[in-house]
PDB file of C-alpha atoms in Angstrom:
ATOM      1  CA  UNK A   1     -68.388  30.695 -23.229  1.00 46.00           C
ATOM      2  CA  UNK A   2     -65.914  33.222 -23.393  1.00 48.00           C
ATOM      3  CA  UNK A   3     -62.603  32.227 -25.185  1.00 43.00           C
ATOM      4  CA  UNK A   4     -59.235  32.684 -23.678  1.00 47.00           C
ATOM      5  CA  UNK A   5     -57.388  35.900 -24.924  1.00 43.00           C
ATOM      6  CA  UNK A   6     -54.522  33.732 -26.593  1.00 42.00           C
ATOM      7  CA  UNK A   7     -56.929  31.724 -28.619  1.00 41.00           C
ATOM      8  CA  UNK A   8     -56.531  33.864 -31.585  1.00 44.00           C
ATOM      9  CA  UNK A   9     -52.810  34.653 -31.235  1.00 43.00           C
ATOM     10  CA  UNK A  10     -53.104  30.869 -31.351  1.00 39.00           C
ATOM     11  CA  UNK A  11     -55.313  30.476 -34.355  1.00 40.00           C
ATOM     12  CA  UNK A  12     -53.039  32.711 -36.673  1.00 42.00           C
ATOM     13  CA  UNK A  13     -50.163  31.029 -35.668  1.00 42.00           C
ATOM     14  CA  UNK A  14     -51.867  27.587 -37.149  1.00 41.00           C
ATOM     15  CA  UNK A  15     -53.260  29.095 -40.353  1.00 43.00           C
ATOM     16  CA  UNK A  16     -50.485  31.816 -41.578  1.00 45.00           C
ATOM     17  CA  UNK A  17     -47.881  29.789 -41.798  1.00 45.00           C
ATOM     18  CA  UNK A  18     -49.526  28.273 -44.423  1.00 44.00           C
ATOM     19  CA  UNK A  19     -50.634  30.247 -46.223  1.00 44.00           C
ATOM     20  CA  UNK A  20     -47.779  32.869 -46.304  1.00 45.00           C
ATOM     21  CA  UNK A  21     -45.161  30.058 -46.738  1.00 48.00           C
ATOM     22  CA  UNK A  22     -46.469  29.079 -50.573  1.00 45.00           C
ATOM     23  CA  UNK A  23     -45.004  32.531 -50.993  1.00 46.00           C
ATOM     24  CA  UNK A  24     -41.911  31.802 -50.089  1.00 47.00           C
ATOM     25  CA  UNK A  25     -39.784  30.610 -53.370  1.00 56.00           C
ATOM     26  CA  UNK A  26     -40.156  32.443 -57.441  1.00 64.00           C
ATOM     27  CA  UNK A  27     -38.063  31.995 -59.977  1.00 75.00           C
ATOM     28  CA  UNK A  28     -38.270  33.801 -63.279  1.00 77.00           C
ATOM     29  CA  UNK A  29     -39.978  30.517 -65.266  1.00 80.00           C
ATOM     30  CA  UNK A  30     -42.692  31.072 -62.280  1.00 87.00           C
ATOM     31  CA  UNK A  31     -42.806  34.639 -62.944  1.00 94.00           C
ATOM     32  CA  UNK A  32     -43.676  33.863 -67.469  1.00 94.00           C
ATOM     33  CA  UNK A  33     -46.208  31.772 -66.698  1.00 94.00           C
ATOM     34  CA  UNK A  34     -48.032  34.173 -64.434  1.00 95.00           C
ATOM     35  CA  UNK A  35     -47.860  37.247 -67.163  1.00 96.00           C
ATOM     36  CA  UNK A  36     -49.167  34.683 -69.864  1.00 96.00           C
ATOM     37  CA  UNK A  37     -51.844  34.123 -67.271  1.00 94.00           C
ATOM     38  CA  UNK A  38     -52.847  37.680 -66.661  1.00 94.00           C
ATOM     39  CA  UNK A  39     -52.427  38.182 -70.636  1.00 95.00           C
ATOM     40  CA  UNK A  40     -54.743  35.178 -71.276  1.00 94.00           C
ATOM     41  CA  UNK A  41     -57.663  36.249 -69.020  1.00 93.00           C
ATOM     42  CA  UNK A  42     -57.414  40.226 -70.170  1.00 94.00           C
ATOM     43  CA  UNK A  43     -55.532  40.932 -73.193  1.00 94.00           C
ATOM     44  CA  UNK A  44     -55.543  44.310 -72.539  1.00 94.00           C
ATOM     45  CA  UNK A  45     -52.851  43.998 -70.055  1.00 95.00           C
ATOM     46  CA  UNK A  46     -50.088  43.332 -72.790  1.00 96.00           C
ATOM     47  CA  UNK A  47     -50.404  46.875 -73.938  1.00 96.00           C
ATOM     48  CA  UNK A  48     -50.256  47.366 -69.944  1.00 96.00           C
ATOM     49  CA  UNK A  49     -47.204  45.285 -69.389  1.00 97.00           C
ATOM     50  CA  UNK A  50     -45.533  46.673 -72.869  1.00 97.00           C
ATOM     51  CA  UNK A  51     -46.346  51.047 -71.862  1.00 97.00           C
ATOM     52  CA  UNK A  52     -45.086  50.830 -68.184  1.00 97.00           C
ATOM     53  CA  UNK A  53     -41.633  51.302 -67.278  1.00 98.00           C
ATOM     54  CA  UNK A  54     -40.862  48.599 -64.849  1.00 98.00           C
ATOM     55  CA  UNK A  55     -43.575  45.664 -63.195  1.00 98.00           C
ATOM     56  CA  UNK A  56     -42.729  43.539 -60.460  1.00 97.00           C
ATOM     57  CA  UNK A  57     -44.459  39.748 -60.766  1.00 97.00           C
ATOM     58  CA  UNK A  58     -44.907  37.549 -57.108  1.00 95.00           C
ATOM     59  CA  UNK A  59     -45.874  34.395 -58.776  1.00 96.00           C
ATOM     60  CA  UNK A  60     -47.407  33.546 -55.205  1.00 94.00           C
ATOM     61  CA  UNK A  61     -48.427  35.218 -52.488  1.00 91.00           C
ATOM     62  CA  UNK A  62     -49.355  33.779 -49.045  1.00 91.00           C
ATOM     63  CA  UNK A  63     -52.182  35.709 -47.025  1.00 89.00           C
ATOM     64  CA  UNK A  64     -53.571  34.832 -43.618  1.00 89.00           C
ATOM     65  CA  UNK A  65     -54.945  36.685 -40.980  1.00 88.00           C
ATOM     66  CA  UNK A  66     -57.585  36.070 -37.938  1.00 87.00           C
ATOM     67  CA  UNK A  67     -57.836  39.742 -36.370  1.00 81.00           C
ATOM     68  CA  UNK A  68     -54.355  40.700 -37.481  1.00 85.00           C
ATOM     69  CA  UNK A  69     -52.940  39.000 -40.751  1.00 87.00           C
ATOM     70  CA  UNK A  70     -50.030  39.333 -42.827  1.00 91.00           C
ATOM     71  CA  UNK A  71     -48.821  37.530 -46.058  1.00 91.00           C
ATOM     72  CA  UNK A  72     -46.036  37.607 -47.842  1.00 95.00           C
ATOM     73  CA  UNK A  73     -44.625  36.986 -51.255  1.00 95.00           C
ATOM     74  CA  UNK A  74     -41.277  36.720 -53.515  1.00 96.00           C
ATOM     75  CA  UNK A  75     -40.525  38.207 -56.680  1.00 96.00           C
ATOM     76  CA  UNK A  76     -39.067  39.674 -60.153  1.00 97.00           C
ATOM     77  CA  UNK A  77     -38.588  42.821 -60.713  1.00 97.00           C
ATOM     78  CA  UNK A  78     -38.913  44.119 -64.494  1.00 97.00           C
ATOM     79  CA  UNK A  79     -37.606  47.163 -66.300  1.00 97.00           C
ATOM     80  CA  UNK A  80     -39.481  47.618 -70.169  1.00 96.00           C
ATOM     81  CA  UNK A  81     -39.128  43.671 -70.091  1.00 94.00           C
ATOM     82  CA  UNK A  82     -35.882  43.358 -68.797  1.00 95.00           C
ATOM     83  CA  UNK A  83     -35.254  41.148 -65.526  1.00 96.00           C
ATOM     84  CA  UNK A  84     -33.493  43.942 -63.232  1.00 96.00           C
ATOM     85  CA  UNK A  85     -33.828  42.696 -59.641  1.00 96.00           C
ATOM     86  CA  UNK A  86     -36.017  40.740 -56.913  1.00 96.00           C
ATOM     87  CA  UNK A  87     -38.654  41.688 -54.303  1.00 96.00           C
ATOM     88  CA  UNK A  88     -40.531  40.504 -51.859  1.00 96.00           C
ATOM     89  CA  UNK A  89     -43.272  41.697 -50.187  1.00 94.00           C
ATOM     90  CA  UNK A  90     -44.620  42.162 -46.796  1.00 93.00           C
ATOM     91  CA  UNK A  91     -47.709  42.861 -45.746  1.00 89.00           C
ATOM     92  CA  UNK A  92     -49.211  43.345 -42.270  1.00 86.00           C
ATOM     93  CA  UNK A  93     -53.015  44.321 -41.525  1.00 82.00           C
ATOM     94  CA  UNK A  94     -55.468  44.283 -38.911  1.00 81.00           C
ATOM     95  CA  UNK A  95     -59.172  44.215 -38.546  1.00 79.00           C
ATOM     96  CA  UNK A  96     -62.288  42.267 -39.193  1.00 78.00           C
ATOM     97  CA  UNK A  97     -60.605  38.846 -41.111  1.00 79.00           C
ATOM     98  CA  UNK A  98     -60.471  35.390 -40.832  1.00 81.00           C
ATOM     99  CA  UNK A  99     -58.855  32.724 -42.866  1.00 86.00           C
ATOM    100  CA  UNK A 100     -56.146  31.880 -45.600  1.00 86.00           C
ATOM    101  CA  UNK A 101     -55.561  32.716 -49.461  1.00 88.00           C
ATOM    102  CA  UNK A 102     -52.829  32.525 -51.778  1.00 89.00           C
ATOM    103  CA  UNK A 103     -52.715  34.824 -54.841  1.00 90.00           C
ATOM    104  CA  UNK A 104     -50.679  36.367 -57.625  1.00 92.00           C
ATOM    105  CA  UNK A 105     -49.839  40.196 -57.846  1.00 91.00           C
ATOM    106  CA  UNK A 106     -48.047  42.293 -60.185  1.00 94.00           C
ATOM    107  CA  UNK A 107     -46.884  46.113 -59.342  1.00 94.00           C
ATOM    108  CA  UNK A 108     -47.251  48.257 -62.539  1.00 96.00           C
ATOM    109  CA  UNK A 109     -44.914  50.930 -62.199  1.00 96.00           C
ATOM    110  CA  UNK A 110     -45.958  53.642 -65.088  1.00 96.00           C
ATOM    111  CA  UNK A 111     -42.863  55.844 -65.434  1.00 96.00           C
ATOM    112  CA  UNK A 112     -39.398  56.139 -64.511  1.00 96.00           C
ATOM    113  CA  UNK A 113     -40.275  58.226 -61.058  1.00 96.00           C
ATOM    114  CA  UNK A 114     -42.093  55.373 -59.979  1.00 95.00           C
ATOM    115  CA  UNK A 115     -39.962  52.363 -60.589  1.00 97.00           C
ATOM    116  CA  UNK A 116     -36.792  54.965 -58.628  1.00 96.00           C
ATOM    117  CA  UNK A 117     -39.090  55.094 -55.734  1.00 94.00           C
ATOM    118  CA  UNK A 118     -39.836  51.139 -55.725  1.00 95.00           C
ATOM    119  CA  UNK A 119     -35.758  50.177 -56.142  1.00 95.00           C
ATOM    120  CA  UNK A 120     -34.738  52.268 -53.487  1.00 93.00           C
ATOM    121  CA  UNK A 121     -38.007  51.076 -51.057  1.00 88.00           C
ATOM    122  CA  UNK A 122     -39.411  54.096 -50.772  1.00 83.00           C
ATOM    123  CA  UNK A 123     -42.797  52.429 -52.372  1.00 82.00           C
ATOM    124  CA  UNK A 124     -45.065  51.102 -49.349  1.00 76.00           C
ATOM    125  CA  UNK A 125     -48.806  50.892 -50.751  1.00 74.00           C
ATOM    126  CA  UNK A 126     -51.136  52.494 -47.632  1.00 65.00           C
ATOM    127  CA  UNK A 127     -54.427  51.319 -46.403  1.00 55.00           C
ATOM    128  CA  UNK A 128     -55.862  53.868 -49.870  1.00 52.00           C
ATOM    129  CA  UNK A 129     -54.217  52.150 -51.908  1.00 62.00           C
ATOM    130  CA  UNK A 130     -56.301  49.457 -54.098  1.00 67.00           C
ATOM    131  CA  UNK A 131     -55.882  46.783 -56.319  1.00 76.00           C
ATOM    132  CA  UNK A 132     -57.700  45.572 -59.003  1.00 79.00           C
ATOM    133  CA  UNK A 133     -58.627  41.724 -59.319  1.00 80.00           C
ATOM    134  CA  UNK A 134     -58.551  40.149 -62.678  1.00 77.00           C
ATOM    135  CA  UNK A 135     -61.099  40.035 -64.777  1.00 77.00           C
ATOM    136  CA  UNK A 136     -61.883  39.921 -68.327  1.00 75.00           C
ATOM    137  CA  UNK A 137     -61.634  43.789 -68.243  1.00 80.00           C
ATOM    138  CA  UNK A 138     -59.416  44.642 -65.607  1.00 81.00           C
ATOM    139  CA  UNK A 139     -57.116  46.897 -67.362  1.00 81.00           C
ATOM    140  CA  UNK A 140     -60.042  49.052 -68.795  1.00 83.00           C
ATOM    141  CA  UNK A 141     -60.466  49.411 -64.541  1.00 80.00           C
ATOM    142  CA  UNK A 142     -56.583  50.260 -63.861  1.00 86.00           C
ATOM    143  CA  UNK A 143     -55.653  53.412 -62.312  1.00 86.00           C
ATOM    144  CA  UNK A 144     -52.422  54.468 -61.560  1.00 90.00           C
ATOM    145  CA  UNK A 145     -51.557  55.773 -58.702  1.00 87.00           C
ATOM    146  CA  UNK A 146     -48.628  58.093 -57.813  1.00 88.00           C
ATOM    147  CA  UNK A 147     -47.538  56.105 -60.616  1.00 92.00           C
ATOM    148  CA  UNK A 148     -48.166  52.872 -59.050  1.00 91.00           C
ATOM    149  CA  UNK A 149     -51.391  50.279 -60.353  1.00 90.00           C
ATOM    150  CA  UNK A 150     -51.643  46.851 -58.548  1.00 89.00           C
ATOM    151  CA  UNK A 151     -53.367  43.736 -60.454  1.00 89.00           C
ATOM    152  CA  UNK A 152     -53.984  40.850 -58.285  1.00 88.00           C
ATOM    153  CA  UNK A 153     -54.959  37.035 -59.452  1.00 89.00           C
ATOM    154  CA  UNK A 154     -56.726  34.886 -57.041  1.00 87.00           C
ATOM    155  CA  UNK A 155     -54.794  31.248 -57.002  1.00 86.00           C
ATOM    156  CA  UNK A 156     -57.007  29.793 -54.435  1.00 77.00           C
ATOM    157  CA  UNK A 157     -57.996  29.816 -51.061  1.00 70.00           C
ATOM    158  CA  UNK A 158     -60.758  31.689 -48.711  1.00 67.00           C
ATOM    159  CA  UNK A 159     -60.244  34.736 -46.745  1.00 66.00           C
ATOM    160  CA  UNK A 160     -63.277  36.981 -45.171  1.00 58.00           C
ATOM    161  CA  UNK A 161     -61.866  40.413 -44.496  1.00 58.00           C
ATOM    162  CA  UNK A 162     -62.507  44.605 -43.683  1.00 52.00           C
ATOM    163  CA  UNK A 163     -59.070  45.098 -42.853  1.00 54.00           C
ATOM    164  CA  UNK A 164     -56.454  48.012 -42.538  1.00 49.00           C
ATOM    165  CA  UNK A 165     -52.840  47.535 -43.522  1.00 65.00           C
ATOM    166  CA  UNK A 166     -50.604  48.088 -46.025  1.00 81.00           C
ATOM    167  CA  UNK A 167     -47.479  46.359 -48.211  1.00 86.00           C
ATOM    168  CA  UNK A 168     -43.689  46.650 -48.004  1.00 91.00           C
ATOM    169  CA  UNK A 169     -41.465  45.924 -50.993  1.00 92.00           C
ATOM    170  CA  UNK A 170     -37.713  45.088 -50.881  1.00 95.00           C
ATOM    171  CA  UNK A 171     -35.339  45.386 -54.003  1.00 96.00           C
ATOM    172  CA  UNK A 172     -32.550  44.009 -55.006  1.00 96.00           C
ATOM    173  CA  UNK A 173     -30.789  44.577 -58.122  1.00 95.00           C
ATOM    174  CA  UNK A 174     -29.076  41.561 -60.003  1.00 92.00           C
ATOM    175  CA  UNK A 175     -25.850  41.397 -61.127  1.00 79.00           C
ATOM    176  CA  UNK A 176     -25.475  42.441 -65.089  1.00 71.00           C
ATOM    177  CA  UNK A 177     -23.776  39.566 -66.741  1.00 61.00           C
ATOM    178  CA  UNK A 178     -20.937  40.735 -68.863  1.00 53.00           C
TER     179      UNK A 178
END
């Protein structure tokens, strides 16, 4: 039986929706619990967190995808431990995948260069670009990269995927309270 050409147009429509819309809200008392998180399950990242010059947190991001797949998340922007601005980010791929996941990701970025290139969105991570998942030891596995090191925390869900894309990230700065 051969299956319409709009059946998985169709599909993706059903499942990314939900999955990418659990990305769609952050605020900052998401964003501590998430570090203390990442902290908790490899203390190695607080000297991580503490040496780079700027991170940005997405408490949650969305993923879905059946042949093409995007997800999307919303959040903080850092600078030495300073709230500086917001972010989301946008992701579009395509290949082999199927299904739905929601995770956490933070952006190291390492020195000033970096964090520049990220609040004026000139930072879009390429198909070489690769994160690490967290582990017990995944900053002993972190490596920068054009000053740039992504850690990612899986939340839940199950996605099966060889896939090509990239991710966007938007910045804007808050207001400095006088």
């Amino acid at each position: 039986m051969q299956l319409p050409f709009c059946y998985p147009a169709v599909l993706l429509a059903l499942v990314a929706p939900a999955a990418i819309g659990s990305g769609a809200t952050a605020d900052p008392s998401d964003v501590a619990a998430v570090i203390q998180k990442f902290k908790e399950k490899d203390p190695g990242l607080t000297k991580v967190f503490a040496d780079a010059q700027g991170y940005a947190v997405f408490p949650t991001v969305g993923k879905g995808g059946i042949g093409v797949g995007a997800a999307r998340g919303k959040g903080y922007v850092y600078q030495r431990g300073r709230l500086i601005g917001r972010s989301t980010l946008t992701q579009v791929t395509i290949g082999l995948q199927l299904g739905g996941q929601v995770y956490s990701e933070v952006v190291f970025l390492k020195d000033a260069a970096a964090l520049d290139n990220f609040k004026r969105g000139k930072l879009k991570l390429d198909a070489q670009a690769s994160a690490v998942a967290l582990t017990a030891r995944a900053s002993a596995d972190l490596a920068y990269r054009d000053g740039v090191a992504i850690v990612t925390m899986a939340k839940g869900g199950l996605m099966y995927e060889a896939s090509v894309g990239g991710q966007k990230f938007s910045y804007k700065a808050i207001a400095k309270r006088s």
